[in-house]
Tab-separated table of C-alpha atoms and ligand atoms in Angstrom:
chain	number	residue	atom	x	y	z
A	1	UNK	CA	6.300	27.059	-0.598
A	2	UNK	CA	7.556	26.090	2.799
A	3	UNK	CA	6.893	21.994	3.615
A	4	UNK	CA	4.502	21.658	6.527
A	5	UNK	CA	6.003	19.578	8.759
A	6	UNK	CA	4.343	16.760	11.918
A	7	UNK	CA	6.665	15.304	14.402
A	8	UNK	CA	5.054	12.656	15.803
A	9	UNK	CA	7.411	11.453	18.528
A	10	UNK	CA	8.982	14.716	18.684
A	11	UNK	CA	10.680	13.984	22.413
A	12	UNK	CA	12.793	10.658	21.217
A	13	UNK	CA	15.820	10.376	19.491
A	14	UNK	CA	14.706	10.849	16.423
A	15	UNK	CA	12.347	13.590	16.814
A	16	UNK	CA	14.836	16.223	18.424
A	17	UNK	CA	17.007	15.318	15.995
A	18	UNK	CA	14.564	16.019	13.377
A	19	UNK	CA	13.869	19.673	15.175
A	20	UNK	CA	17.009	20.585	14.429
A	21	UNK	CA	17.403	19.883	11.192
A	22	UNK	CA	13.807	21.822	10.432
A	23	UNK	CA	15.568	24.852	12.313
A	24	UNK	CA	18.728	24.768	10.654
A	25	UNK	CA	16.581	25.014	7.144
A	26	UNK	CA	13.600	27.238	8.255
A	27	UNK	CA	13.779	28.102	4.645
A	28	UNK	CA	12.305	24.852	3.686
A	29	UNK	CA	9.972	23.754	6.536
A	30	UNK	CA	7.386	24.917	8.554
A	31	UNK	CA	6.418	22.846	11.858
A	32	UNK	CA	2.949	22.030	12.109
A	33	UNK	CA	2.109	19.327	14.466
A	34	UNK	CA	4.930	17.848	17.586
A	35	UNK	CA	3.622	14.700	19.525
A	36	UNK	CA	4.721	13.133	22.764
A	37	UNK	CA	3.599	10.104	24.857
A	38	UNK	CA	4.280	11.070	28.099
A	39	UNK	CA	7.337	13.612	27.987
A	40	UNK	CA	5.403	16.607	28.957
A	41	UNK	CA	7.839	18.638	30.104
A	42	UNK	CA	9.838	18.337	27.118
A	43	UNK	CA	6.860	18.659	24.544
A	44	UNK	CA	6.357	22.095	26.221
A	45	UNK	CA	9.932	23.073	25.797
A	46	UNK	CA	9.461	22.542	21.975
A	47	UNK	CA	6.647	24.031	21.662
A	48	UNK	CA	7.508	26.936	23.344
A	49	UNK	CA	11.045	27.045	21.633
A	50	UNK	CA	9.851	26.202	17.817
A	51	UNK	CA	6.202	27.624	18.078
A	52	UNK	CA	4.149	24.355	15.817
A	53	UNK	CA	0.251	24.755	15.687
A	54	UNK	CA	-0.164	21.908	17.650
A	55	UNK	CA	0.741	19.609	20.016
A	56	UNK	CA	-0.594	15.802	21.073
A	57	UNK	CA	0.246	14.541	23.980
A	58	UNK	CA	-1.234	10.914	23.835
A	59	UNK	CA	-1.001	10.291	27.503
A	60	UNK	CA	-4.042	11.998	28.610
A	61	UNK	CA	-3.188	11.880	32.377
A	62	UNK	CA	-0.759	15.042	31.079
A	63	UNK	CA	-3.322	17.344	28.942
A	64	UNK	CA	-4.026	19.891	31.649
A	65	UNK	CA	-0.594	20.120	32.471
A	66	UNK	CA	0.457	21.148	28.584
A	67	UNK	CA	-2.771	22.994	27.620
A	68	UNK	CA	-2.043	25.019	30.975
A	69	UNK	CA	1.591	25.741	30.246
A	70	UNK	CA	0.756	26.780	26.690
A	71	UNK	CA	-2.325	28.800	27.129
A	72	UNK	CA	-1.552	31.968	25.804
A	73	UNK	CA	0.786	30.860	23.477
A	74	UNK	CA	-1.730	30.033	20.295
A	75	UNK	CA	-1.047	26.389	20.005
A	76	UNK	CA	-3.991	24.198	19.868
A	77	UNK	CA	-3.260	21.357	22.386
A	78	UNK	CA	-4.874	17.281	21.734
A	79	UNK	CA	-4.512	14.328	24.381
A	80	UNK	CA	-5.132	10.217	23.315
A	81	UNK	CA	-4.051	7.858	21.160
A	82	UNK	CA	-7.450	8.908	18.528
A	83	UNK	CA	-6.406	12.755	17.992
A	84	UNK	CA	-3.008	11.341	17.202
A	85	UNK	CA	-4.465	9.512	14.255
A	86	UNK	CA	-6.907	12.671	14.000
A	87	UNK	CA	-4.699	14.978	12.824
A	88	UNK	CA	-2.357	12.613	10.627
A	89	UNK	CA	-4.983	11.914	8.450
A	90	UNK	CA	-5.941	15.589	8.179
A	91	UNK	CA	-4.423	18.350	5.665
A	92	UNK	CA	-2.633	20.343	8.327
A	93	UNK	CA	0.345	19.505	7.153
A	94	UNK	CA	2.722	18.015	3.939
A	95	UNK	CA	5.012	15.124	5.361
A	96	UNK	CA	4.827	12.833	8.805
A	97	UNK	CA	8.068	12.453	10.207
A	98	UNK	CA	6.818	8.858	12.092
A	99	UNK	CA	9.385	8.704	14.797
A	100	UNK	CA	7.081	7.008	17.661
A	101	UNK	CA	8.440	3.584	18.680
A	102	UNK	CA	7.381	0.405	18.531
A	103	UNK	CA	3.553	-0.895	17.494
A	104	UNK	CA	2.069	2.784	19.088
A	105	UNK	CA	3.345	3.918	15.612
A	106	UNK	CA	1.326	1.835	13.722
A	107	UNK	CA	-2.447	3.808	13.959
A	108	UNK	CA	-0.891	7.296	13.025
A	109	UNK	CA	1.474	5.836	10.293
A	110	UNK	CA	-1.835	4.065	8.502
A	111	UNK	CA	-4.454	7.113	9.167
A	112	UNK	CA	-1.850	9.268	6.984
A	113	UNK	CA	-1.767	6.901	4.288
A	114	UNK	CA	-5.217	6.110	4.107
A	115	UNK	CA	-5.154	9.940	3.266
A	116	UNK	CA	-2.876	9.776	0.158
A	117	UNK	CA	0.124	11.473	2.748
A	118	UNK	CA	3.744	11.724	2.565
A	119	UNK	CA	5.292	9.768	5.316
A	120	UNK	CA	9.310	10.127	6.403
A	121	UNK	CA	9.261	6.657	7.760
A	122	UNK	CA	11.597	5.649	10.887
A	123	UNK	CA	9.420	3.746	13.216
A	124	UNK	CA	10.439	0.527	11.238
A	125	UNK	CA	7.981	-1.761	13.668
A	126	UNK	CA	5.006	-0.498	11.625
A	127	UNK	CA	6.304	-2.536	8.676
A	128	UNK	CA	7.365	-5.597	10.160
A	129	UNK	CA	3.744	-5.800	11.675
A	130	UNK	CA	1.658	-5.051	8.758
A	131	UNK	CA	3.894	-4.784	5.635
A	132	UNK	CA	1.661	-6.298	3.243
A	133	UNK	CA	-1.749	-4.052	4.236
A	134	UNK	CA	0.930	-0.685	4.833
A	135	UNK	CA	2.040	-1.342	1.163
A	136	UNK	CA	-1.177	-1.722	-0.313
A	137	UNK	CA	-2.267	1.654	1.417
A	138	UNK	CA	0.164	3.186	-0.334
A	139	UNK	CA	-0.466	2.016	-3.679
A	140	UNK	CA	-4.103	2.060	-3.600
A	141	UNK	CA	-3.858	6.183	-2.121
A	142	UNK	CA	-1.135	7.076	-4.104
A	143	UNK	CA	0.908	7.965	-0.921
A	144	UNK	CA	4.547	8.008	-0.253
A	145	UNK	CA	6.851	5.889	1.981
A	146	UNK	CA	10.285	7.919	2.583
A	147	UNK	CA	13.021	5.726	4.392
A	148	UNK	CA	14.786	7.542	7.226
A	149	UNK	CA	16.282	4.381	8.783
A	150	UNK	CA	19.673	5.004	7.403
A	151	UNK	CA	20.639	1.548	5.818
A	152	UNK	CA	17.164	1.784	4.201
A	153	UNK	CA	17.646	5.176	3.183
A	154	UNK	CA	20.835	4.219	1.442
A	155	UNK	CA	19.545	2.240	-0.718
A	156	UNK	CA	16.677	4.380	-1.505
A	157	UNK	CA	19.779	6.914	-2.425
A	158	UNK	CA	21.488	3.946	-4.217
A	159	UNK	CA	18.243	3.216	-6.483
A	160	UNK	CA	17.025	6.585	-6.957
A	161	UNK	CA	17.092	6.731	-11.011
A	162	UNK	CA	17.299	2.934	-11.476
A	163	UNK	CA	14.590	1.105	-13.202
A	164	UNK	CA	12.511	-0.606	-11.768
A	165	UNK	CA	13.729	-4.267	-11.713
A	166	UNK	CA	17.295	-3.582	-11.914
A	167	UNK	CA	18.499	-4.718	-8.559
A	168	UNK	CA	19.736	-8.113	-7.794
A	169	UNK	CA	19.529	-7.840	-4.401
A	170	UNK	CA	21.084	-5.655	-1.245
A	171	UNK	CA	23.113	-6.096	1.193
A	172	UNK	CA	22.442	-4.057	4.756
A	173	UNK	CA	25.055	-3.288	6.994
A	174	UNK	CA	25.085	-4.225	10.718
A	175	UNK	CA	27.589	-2.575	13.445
A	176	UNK	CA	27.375	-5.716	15.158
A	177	UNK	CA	26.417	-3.513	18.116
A	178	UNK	CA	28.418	-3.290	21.550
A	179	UNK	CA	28.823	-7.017	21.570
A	180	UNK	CA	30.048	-7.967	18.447
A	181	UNK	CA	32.532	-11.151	18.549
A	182	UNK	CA	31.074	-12.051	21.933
A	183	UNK	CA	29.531	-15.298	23.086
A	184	UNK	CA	27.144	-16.675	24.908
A	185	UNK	CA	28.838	-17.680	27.911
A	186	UNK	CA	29.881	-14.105	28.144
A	187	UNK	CA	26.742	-12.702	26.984
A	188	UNK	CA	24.304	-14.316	29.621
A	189	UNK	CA	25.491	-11.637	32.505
A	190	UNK	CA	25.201	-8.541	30.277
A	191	UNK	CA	22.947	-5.760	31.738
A	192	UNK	CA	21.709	-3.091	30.078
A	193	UNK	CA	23.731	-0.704	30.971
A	194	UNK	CA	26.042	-2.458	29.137
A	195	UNK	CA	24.126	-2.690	26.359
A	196	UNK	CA	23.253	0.454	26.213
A	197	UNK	CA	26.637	1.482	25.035
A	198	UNK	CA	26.379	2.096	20.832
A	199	UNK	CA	29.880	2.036	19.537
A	200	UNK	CA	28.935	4.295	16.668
A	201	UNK	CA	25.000	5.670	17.158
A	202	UNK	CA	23.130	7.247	20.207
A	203	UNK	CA	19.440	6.070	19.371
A	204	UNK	CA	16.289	5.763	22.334
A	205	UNK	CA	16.841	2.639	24.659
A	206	UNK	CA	14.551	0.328	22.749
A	207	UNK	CA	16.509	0.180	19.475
A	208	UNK	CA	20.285	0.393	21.167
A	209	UNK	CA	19.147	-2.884	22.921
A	210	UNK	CA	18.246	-4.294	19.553
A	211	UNK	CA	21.393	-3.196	17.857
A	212	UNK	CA	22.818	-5.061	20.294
A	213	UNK	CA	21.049	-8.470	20.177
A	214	UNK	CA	20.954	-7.653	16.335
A	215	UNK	CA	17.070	-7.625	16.540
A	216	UNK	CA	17.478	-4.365	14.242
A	217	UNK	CA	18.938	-5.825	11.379
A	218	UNK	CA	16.041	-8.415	11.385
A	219	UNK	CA	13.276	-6.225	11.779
A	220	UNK	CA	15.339	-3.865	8.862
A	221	UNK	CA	15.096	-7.119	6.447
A	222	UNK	CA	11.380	-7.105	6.968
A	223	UNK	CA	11.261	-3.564	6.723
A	224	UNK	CA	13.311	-3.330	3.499
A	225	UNK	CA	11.290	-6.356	2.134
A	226	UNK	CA	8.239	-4.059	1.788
A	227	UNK	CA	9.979	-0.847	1.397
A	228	UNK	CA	11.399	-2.109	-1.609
A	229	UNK	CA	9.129	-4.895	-2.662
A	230	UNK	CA	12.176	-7.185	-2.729
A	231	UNK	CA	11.971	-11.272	-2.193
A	232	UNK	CA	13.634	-12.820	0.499
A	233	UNK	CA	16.040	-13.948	-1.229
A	234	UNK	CA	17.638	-11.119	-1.948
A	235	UNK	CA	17.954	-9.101	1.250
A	236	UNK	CA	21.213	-10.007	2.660
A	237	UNK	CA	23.171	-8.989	5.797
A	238	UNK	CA	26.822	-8.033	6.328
A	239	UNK	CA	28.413	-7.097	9.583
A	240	UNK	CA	30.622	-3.690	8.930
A	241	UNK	CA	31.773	-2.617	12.763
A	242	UNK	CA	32.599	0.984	11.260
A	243	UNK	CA	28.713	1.762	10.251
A	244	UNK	CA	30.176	3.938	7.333
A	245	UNK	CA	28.942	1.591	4.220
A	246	UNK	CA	24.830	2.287	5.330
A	247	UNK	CA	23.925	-0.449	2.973
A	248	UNK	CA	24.413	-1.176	-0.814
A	249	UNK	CA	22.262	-2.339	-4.036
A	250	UNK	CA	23.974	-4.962	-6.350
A	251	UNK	CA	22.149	-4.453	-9.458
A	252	UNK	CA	21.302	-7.373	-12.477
A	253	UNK	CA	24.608	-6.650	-14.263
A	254	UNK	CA	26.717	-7.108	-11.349
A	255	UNK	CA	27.414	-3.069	-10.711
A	256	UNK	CA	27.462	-2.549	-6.798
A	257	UNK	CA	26.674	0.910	-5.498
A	258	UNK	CA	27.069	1.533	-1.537
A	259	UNK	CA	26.067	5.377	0.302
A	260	UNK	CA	28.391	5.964	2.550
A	261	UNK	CA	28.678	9.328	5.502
A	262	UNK	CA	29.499	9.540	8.845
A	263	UNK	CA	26.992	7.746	11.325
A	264	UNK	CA	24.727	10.880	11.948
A	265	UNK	CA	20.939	10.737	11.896
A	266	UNK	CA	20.258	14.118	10.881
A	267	UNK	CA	21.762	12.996	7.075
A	268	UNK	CA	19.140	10.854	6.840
A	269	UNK	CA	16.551	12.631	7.976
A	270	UNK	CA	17.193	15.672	6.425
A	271	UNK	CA	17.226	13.336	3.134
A	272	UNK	CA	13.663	12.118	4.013
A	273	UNK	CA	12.278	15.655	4.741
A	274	UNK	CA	14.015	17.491	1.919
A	275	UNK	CA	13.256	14.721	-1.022
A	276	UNK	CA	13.662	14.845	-3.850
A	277	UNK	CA	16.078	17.958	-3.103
A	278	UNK	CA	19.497	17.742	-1.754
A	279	UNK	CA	20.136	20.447	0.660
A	280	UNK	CA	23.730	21.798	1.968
A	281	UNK	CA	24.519	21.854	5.116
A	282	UNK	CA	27.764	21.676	7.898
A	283	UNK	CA	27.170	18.415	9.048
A	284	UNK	CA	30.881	16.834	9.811
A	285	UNK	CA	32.328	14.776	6.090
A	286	UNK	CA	33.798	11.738	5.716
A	287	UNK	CA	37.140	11.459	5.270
A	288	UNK	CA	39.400	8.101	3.987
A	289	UNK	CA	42.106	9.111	5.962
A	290	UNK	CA	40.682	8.533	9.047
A	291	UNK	CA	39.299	4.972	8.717
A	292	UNK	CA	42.339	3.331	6.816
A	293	UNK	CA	40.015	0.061	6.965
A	294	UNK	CA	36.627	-1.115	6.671
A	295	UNK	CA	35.784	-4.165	7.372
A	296	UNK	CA	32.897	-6.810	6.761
A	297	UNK	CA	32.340	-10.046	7.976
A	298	UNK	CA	29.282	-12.594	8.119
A	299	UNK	CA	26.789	-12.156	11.101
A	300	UNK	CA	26.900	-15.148	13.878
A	301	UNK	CA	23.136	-15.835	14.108
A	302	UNK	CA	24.160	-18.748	16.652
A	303	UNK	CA	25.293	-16.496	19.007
A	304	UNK	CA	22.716	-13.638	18.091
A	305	UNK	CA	19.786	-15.655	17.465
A	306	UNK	CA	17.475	-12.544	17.384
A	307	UNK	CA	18.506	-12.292	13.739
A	308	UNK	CA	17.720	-15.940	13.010
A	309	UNK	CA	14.669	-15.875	14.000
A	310	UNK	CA	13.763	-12.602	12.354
A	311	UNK	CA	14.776	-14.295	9.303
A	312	UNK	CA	12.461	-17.156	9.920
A	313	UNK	CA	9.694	-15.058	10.506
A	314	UNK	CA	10.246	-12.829	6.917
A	315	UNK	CA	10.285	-16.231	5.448
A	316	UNK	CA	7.112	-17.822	7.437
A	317	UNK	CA	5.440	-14.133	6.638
A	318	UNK	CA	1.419	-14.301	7.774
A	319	UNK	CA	1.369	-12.889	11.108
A	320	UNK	CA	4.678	-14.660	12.083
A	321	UNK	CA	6.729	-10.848	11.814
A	322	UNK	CA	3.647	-9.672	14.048
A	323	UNK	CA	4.414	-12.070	16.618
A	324	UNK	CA	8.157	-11.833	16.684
A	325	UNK	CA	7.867	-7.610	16.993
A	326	UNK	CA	4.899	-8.023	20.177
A	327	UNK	CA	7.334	-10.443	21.829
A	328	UNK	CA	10.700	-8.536	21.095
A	329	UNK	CA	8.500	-5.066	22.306
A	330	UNK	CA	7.697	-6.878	25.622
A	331	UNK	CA	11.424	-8.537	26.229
A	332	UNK	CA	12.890	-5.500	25.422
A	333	UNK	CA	11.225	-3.862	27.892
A	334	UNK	CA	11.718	-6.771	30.690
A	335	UNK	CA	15.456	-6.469	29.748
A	336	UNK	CA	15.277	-2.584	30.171
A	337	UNK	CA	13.915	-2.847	34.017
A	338	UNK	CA	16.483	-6.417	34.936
A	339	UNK	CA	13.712	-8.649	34.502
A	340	UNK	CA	14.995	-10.938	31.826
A	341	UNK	CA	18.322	-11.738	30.548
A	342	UNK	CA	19.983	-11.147	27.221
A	343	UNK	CA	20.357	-14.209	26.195
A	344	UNK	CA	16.715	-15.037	27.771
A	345	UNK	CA	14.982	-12.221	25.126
A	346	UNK	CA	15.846	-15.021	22.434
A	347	UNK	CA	14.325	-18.023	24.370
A	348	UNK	CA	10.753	-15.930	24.789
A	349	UNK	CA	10.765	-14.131	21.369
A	350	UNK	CA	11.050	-18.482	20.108
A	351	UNK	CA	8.570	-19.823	22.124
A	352	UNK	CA	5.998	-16.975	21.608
A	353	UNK	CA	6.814	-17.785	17.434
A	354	UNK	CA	6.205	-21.343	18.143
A	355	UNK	CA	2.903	-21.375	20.173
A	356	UNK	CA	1.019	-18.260	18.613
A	357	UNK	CA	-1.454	-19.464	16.434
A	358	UNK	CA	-0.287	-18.488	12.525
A	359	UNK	CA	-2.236	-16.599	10.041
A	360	UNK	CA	-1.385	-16.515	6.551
A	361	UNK	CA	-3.183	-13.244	5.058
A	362	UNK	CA	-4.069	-11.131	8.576
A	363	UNK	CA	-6.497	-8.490	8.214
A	364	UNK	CA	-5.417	-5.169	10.160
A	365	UNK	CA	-7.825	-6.233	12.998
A	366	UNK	CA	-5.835	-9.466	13.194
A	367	UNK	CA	-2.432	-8.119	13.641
A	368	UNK	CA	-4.188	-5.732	16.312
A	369	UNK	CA	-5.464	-9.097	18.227
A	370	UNK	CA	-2.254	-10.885	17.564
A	371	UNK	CA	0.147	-7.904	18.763
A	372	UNK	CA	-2.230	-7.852	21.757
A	373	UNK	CA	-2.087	-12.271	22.511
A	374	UNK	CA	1.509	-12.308	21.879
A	375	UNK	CA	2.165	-9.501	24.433
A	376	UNK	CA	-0.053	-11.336	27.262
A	377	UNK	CA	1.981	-14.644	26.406
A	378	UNK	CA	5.678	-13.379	26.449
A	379	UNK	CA	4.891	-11.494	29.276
A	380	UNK	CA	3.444	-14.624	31.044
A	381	UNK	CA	7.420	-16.144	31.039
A	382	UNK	CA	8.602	-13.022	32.900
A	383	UNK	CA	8.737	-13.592	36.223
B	1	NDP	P1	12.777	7.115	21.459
B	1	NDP	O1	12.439	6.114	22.478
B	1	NDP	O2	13.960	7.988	21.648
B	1	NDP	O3	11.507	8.064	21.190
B	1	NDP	C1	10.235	7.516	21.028
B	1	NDP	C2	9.197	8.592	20.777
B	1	NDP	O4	7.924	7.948	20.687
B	1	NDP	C3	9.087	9.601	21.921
B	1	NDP	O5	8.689	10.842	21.394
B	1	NDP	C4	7.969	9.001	22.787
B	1	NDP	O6	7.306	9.965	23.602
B	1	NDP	C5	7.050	8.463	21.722
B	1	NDP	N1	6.234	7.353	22.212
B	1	NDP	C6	6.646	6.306	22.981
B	1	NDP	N2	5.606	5.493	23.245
B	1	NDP	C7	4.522	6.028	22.652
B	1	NDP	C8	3.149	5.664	22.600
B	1	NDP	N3	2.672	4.574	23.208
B	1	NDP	N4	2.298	6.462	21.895
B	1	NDP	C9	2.748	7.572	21.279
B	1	NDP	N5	4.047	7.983	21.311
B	1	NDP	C10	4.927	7.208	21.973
B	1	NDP	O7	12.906	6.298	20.068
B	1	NDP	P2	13.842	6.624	18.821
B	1	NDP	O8	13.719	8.044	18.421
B	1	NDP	O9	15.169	6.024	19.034
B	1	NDP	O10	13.148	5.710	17.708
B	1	NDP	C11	11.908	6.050	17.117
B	1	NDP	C12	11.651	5.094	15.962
B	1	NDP	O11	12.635	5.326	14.958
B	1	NDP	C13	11.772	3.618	16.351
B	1	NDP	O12	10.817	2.885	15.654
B	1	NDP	C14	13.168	3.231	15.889
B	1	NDP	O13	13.282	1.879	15.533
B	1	NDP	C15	13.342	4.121	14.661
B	1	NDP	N6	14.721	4.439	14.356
B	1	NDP	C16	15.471	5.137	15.258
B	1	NDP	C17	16.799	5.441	15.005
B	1	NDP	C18	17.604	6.259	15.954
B	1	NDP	O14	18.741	6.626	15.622
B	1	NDP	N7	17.124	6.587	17.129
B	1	NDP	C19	17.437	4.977	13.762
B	1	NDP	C20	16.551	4.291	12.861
B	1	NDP	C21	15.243	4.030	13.160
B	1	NDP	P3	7.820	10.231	25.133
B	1	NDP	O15	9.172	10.858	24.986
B	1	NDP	O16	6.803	11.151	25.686
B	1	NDP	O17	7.866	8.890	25.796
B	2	MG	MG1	19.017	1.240	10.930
């Protein structure tokens, strides 16, 4: 039996990506649902190109134009924000690849659990909002959460077959981003372009800008927090420029083990899709030869004080990870179109943390409010 496979956030990075790795094992999966926001052109392509039941295009403004460039071709075609959550919490299909970015990926993400679903997990934003309520879904509906962000999928890899309380703690790996070893007096005149230069991944604009300011690796302890029902205390971070360590599990008796690849996407999620199979494919191997040395050193939060204070918030918990993912979403953004500095994303992102009002056990309608107030606020300091 083929999997039945929804893209939601099929136009991004990691949507396409996922395409390809459903073509390249058309053996395996079937493609049932493809969403876009506002890509139209591009959700047409697919669907003309890869033929799924349906398509969402959750910009409404751009129904007519997809419904009229796939009449005739027998794909049912949905507009808004409500048939995307629609359709994931119907039985049209096996496993949600969530690839939408940011807190749009939230709804979608929680109608398919509510519905007992497999999700392939990437848009990490949906657990640094509502961690606590997204892992109760799954317990209480007997769904599954499969990591494709690749330092969290490495340690799913790494504890696959452990018992349960066997690890110590992990340790995720940070590239340090374009601008690792730099300062803050050089810092404060990046532009994006700039920062929109990976050294090792190509990944949509809103997560290469927080590789950069090392938001990722905070929002990726939050997200491995609940992923992996860890404490604090033991999610560490280690900067490893080469990205070829993903991330590694110390266990209680001291053993270490660390997945390791080539920085490519597709591994992980092919990984996601494919569990609890390994498939075979072509992708390029790692070879030793070729990096004679890999290297780790501690992360400077002074400098990169997006990590700090993602650490504060994991640590403050309540609605504090809520408020620090609205304000990054909205800085980001600013940053993206000149509007605020680099350095300036950190000075918002604080402030926002400091003046929100905090909530210890948010319901899901308070994280809604709160994404919504902190997003008014930070963008009240952008000129
Ligand atoms: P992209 O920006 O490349 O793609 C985002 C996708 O989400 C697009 O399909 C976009 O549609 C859709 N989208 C954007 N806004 C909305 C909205 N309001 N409602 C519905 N759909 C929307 O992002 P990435 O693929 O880089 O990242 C996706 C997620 O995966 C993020 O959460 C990211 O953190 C995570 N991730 C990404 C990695 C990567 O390598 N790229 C690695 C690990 C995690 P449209 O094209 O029409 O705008
Ligand atoms: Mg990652």
């Amino acid at each position: 039996m083929k999997k039945r496979v929804a893209i939601y956030g099929s136009t991004g990075s990691i949507g396409t990506q996922a395409l390809d790795v459903v073509e390249a094992h058309a053996d395996l999966f079937e493609l049932e649902i493809l969403t876009a926001h506002s890509n139209a052109g591009l959700l047409i392509q697919q669907a003309k190109k890869y033929r799924p039941n349906m398509v969402v295009i959750s910009d409404e403004s751009k129904y007519e134009q997809v419904n009229d460039a796939l009449s005739g071709d027998h794909i049912k075609v949905f507009a808004g924000e409500k048939s995307l959550i629609d359709l994931a919490g119907s039985d049209s299909y096996d496993i949600l690849l969530a690839a939408i970015v940011g807190f749009a990926g939230l709804s979608s993400t929680i109608a398919a659990l509510q519905q007992g679903k497999t999700v392939a997990l990437a848009n990490k934003e949906t657990l640094v909002v509502a961690g606590d309520i997204v892992s109760e879904l799954v317990s209480k509906h007997h769904a599954s959460l499969i990591p494709v962000d690749s330092e969290h999928s490495a340690i799913f890899q790494c504890i696959v077959g452990e018992a349960a309380g066997a690890v110590e703690k992990i340790v995720l790996t940070a590239s340090g981003g374009p601008f690792l070893g730099k300062k803050p007096n050089y810092l404060i005149n990046v532009k994006k372009d700039h920062a929109l230069q990976h050294p090792n991944w190509t990944m949509g604009a809103k997560i290469t800008i927080d590789s950069a300011s090392l938001m990722n690796k905070g929002l990726e302890m939050i997200e491995a927090k609940w992923l992996f029902g860890l404490q604090n205390e033991q999610i560490e971070v280690i900067v490893h420029a080469q990205s070829i360590i993903h991330s590694m599990v110390q266990f209680v008796d001291g053993s270490m083990k660390a997945q390791m690849g080539l920085p490519d996407m597709k591994l992980p999620i092919q990984y996601a899709l494919a569990f609890p199979h390994r498939v075979q494919n072509d992708f390029k191997r790692f070879e030793f030869k070729n990096f004679p040395s890999l290297t780790f050193e501690a992360a400077d939060t002074k400098t990169f004080r997006n990590l700090a204070l993602a650490k504060e918030a994991m640590y403050k918990g309540g609605n504090a990870p809520c408020v620090l993912n609205a304000a990054n979403e909205v800085v980001v953004d600013a940053f993206l179109k000149n509007k605020v500095g680099f350095l300036e994303m950190s000075d918002i992102i604080e402030s926002c943390l400091e003046k929100v009002a905090f909530i210890e056990k948010p319901t899901l309608n308070d994280y809604v409010l709160c994404n919504t107030e902190t997003r008014a606020l930070a963008s009240s300091f952008i000129k």
